[in-house]
Tab-separated table of C-alpha atoms and ligand atoms in Angstrom:
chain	number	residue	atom	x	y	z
K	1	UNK	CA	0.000	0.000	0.000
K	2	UNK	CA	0.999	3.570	-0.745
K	3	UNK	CA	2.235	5.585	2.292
K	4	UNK	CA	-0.312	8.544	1.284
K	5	UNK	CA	-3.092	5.919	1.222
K	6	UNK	CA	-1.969	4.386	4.499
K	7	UNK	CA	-2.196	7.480	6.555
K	8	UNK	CA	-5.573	8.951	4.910
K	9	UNK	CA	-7.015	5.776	5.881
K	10	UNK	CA	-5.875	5.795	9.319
K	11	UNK	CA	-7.597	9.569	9.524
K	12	UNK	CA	-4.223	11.505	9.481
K	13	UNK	CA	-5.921	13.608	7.285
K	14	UNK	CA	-6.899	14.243	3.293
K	15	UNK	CA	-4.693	12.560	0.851
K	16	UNK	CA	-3.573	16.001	0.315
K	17	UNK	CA	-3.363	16.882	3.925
K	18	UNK	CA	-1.414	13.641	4.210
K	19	UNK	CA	1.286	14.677	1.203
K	20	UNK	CA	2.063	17.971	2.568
K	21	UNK	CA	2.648	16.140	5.921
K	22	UNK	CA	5.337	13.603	4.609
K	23	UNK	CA	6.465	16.443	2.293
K	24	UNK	CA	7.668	18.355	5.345
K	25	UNK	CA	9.474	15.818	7.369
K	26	UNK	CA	7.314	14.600	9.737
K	27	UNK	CA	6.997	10.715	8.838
K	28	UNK	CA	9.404	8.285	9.713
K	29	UNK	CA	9.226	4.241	8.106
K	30	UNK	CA	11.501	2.570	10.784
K	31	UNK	CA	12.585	5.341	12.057
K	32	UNK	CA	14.207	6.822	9.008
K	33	UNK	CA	12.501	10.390	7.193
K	34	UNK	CA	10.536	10.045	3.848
K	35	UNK	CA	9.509	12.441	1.764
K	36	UNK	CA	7.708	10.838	-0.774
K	37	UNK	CA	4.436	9.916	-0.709
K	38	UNK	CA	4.004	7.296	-2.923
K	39	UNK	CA	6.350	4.887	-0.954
K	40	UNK	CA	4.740	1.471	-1.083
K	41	UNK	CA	5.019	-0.146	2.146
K	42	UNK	CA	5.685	-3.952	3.126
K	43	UNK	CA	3.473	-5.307	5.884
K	44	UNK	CA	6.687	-5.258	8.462
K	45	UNK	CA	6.809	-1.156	8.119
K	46	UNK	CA	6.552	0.757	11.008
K	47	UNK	CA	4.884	3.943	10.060
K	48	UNK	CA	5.811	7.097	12.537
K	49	UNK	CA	4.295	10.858	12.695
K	50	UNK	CA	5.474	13.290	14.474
K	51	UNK	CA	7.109	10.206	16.083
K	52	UNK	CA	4.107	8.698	17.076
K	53	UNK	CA	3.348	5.070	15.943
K	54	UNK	CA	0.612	5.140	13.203
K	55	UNK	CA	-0.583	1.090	13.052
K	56	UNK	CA	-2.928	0.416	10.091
K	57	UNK	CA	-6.461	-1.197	11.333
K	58	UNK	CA	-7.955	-2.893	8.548
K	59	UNK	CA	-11.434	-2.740	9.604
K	60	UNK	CA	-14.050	-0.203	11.804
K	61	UNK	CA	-16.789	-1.059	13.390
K	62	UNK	CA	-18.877	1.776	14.580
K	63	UNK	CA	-22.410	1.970	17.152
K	64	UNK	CA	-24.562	4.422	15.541
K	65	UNK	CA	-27.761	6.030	17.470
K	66	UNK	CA	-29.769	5.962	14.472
K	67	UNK	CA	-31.965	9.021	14.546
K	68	UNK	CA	-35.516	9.349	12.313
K	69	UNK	CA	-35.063	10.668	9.011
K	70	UNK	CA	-31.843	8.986	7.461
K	71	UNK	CA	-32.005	6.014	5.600
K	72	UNK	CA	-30.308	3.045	6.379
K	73	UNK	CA	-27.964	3.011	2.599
K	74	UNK	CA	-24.469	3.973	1.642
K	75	UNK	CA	-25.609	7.170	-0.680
K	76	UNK	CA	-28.631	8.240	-1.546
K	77	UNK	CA	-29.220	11.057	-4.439
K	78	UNK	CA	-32.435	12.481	-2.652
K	79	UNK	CA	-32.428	11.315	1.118
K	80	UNK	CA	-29.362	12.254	3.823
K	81	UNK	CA	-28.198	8.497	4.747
K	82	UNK	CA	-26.682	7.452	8.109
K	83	UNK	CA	-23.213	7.671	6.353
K	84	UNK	CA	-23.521	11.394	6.543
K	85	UNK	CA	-23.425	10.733	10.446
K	86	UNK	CA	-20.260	8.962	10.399
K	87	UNK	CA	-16.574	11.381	10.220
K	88	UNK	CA	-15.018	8.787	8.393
K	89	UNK	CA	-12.748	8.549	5.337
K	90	UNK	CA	-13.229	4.806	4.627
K	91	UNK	CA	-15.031	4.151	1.760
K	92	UNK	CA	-16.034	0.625	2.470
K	93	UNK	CA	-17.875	1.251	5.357
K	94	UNK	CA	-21.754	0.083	5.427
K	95	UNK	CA	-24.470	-0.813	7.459
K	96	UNK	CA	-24.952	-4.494	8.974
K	97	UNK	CA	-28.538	-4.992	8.617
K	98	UNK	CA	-30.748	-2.196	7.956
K	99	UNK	CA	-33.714	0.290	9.615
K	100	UNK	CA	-36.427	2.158	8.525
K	101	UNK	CA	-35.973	5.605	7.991
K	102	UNK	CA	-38.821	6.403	11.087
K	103	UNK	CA	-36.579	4.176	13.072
K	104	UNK	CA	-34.183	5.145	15.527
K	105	UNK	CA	-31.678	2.951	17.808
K	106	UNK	CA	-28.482	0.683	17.407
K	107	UNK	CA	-26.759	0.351	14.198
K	108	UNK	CA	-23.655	-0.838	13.088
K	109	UNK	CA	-21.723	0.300	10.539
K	110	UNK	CA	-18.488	-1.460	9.722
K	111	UNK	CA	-16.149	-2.553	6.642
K	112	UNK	CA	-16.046	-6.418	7.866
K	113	UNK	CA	-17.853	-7.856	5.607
K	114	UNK	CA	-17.705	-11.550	7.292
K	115	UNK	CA	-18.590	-10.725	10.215
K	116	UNK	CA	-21.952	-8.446	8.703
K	117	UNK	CA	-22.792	-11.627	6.922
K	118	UNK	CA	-22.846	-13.702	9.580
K	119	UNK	CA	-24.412	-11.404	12.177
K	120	UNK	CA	-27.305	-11.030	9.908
K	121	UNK	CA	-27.636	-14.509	8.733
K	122	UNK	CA	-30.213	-16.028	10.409
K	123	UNK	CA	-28.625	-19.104	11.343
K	124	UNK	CA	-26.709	-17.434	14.097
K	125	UNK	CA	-30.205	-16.251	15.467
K	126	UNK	CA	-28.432	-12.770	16.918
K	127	UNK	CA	-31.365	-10.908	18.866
K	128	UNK	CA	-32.798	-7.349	18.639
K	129	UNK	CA	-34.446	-5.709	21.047
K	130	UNK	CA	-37.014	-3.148	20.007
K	131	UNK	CA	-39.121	-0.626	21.883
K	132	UNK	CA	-42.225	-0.247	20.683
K	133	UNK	CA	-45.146	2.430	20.604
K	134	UNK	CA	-48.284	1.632	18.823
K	135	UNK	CA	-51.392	3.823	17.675
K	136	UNK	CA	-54.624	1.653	19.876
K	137	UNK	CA	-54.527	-0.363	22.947
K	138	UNK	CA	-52.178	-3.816	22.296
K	139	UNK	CA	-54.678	-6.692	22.299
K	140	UNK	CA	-54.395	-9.129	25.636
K	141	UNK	CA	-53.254	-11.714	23.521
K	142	UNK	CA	-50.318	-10.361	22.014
K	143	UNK	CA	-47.450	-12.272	24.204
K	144	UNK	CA	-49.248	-15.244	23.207
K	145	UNK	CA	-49.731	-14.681	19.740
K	146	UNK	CA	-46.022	-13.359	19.417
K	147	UNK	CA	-44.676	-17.025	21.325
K	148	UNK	CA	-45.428	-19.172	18.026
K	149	UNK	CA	-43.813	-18.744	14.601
K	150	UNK	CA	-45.698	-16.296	12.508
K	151	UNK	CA	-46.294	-16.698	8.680
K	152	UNK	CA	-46.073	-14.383	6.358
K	153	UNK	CA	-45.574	-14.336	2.520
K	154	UNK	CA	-42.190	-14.350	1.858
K	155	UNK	CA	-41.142	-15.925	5.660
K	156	UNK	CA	-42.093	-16.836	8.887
K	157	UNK	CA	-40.688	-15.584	11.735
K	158	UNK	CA	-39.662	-17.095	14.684
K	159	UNK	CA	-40.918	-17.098	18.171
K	160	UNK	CA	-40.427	-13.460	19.335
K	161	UNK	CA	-39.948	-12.435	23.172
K	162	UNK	CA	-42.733	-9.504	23.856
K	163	UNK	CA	-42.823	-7.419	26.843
K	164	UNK	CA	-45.865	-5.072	28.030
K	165	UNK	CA	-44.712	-1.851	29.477
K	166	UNK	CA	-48.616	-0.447	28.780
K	167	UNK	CA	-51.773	-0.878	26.601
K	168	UNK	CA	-49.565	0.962	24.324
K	169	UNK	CA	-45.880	0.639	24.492
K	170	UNK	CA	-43.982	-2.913	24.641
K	171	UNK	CA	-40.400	-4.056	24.004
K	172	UNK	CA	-40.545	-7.099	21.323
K	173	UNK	CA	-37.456	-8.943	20.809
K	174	UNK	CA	-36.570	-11.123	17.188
K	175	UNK	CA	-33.835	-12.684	15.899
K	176	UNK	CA	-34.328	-12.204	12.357
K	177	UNK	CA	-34.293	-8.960	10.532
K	178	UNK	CA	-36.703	-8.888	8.005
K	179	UNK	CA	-38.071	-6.071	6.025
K	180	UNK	CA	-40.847	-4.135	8.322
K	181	UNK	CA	-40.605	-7.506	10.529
K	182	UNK	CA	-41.724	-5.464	13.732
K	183	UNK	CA	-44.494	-3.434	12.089
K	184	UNK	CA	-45.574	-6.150	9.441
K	185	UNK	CA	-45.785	-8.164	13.458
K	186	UNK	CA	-47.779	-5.721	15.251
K	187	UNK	CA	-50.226	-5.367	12.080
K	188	UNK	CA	-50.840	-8.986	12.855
K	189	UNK	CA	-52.534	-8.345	16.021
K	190	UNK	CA	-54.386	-5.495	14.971
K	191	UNK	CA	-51.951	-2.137	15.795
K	192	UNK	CA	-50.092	0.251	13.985
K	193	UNK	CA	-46.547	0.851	15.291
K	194	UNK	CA	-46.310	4.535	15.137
K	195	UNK	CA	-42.523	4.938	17.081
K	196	UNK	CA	-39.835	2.272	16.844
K	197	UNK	CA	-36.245	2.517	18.898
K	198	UNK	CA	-33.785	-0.626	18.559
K	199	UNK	CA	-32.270	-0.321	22.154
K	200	UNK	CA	-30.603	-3.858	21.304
K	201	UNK	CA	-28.891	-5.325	18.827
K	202	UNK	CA	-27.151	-8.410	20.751
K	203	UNK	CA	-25.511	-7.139	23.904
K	204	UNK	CA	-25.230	-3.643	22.611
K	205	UNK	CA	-27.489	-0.631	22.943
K	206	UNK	CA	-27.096	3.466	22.958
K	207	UNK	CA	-26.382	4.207	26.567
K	208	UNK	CA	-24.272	7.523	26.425
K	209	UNK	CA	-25.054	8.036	22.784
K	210	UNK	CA	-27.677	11.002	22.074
K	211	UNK	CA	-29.475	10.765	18.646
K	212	UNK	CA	-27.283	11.164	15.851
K	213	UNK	CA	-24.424	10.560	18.024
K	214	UNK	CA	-21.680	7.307	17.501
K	215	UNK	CA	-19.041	4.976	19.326
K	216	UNK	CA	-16.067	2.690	18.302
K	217	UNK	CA	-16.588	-0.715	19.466
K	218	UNK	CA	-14.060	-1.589	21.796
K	219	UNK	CA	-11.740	-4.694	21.088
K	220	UNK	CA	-13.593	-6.623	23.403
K	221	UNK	CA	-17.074	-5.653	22.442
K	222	UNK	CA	-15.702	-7.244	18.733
K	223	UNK	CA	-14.291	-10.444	20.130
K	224	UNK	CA	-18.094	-11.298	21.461
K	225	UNK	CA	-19.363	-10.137	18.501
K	226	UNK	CA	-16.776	-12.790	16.446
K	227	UNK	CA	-18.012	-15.055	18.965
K	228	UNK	CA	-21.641	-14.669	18.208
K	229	UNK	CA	-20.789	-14.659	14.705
K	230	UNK	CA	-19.357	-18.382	15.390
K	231	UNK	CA	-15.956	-16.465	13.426
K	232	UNK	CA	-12.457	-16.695	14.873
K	233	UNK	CA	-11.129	-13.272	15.081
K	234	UNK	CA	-8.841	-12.527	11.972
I	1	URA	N1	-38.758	-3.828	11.985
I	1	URA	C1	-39.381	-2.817	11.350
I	1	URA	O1	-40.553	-2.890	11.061
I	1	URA	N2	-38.651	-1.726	11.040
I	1	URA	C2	-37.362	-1.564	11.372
I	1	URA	O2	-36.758	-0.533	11.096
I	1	URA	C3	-36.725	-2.633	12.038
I	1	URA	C4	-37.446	-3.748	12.336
């Protein structure tokens, strides 16, 4: 890889940013000063600014607080898209699973794209928690309703955990990750969600995160993620 490329990818700034950087001294490869920026670099490199170690990370992984009004795509000509939330120069990035625009809560957004495949597969049966408000009364018969597989055209979804907070708000909990899966659900039993919030997406949620806002996952956070995924960590 390029030393230019190396460093805008690790956020040192703007492939031009990054030239006029090595252009004025301030990078080191093993501990000697470049000044060109199209250096290609072997894997055993140790890249230095301003004498600070610079290691490459391959892949991000990123906890957005998905807010109302983006959609969940990589660019959009007519809609603003979550990737407008994320300060990031990676182009590969995009979003493991997806949620309606009126949908806010837990997203991830990452360039790894074995572990997005099997986190959404539903094989490895990853859970989602979602908080739920609806437009009439939920029926009596909801948590029983919700406890046996429900058909539908194109699928039918598993057993889903459902939890009454009132006649009209309820956390419902699925595994799969269908399109509309929690509204087309609710329809079923004769309501109309009108606000939806993942607060879960495995062990995850948005504590400390206001709308709009994001994290890094922390190493460990990934490992039991990998671990979910049934992947060894690469
Ligand atoms: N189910 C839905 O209906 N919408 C979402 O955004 C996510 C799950």
């Amino acid at each position: 890889m390029r030393l230019d490329k190396y460093l805008s990818d690790m956020r040192i700034g703007t492939r031009k940013e990054v030239k006029e950087i090595i252009r004025k001294g301030r990078v080191k490869i093993n501990d000697s000063i470049v000044k060109k920026s199209d250096i290609h670099l072997s894997e055993s490199d140790i890249v230095m600014v301003d004498d600070r170690v610079i290691e490459y990370l391959e892949y991000e992984y990123y906890l957005l607080n998905k807010p109302a009004g983006y959609i969940t795509a990589t660019d959009d000509n007519f809609q603003k898209t979550i990737m407008e939330l994320i300060d990031s120069k990676r182009k590969d990035l995009f979003p493991l699973g997806r949620l309606d625009k009126d949908t806010e809560g837990v997203l991830l957004i990452s360039n790894d794209g074995v572990l997005g495949h099997h986190l959404l597969s539903p094989k490895y049966h990853v859970d989602k928690k979602y908080y739920v408000e609806t437009d009439k009364p939920i029926t009596p018969e909801a948590e029983e309703i919700f406890s046996k597989p429900m058909e539908f055209d194109d699928f039918v979804a598993s057993p889903a955990r459902f939890e009454r907070i009132d006649d009209y708000h309820a956390y419902l909990t699925i595994s799969e990750g269908k399109f509309h899966q929690v509204k087309r659900m609710f329809e079923r039993i004769g309501t109309r969600v009108i606000y939806l919030n993942r607060v879960e997406f495995a062990f995850l949620n948005t504590d400390g995160l206001s709308k709009g806002e994001y994290r890094h996952l922390t190493k460990e956070e990934i490992k039991e993620l990998y671990k979910l995924a049934n992947l060894n960590m690469k």
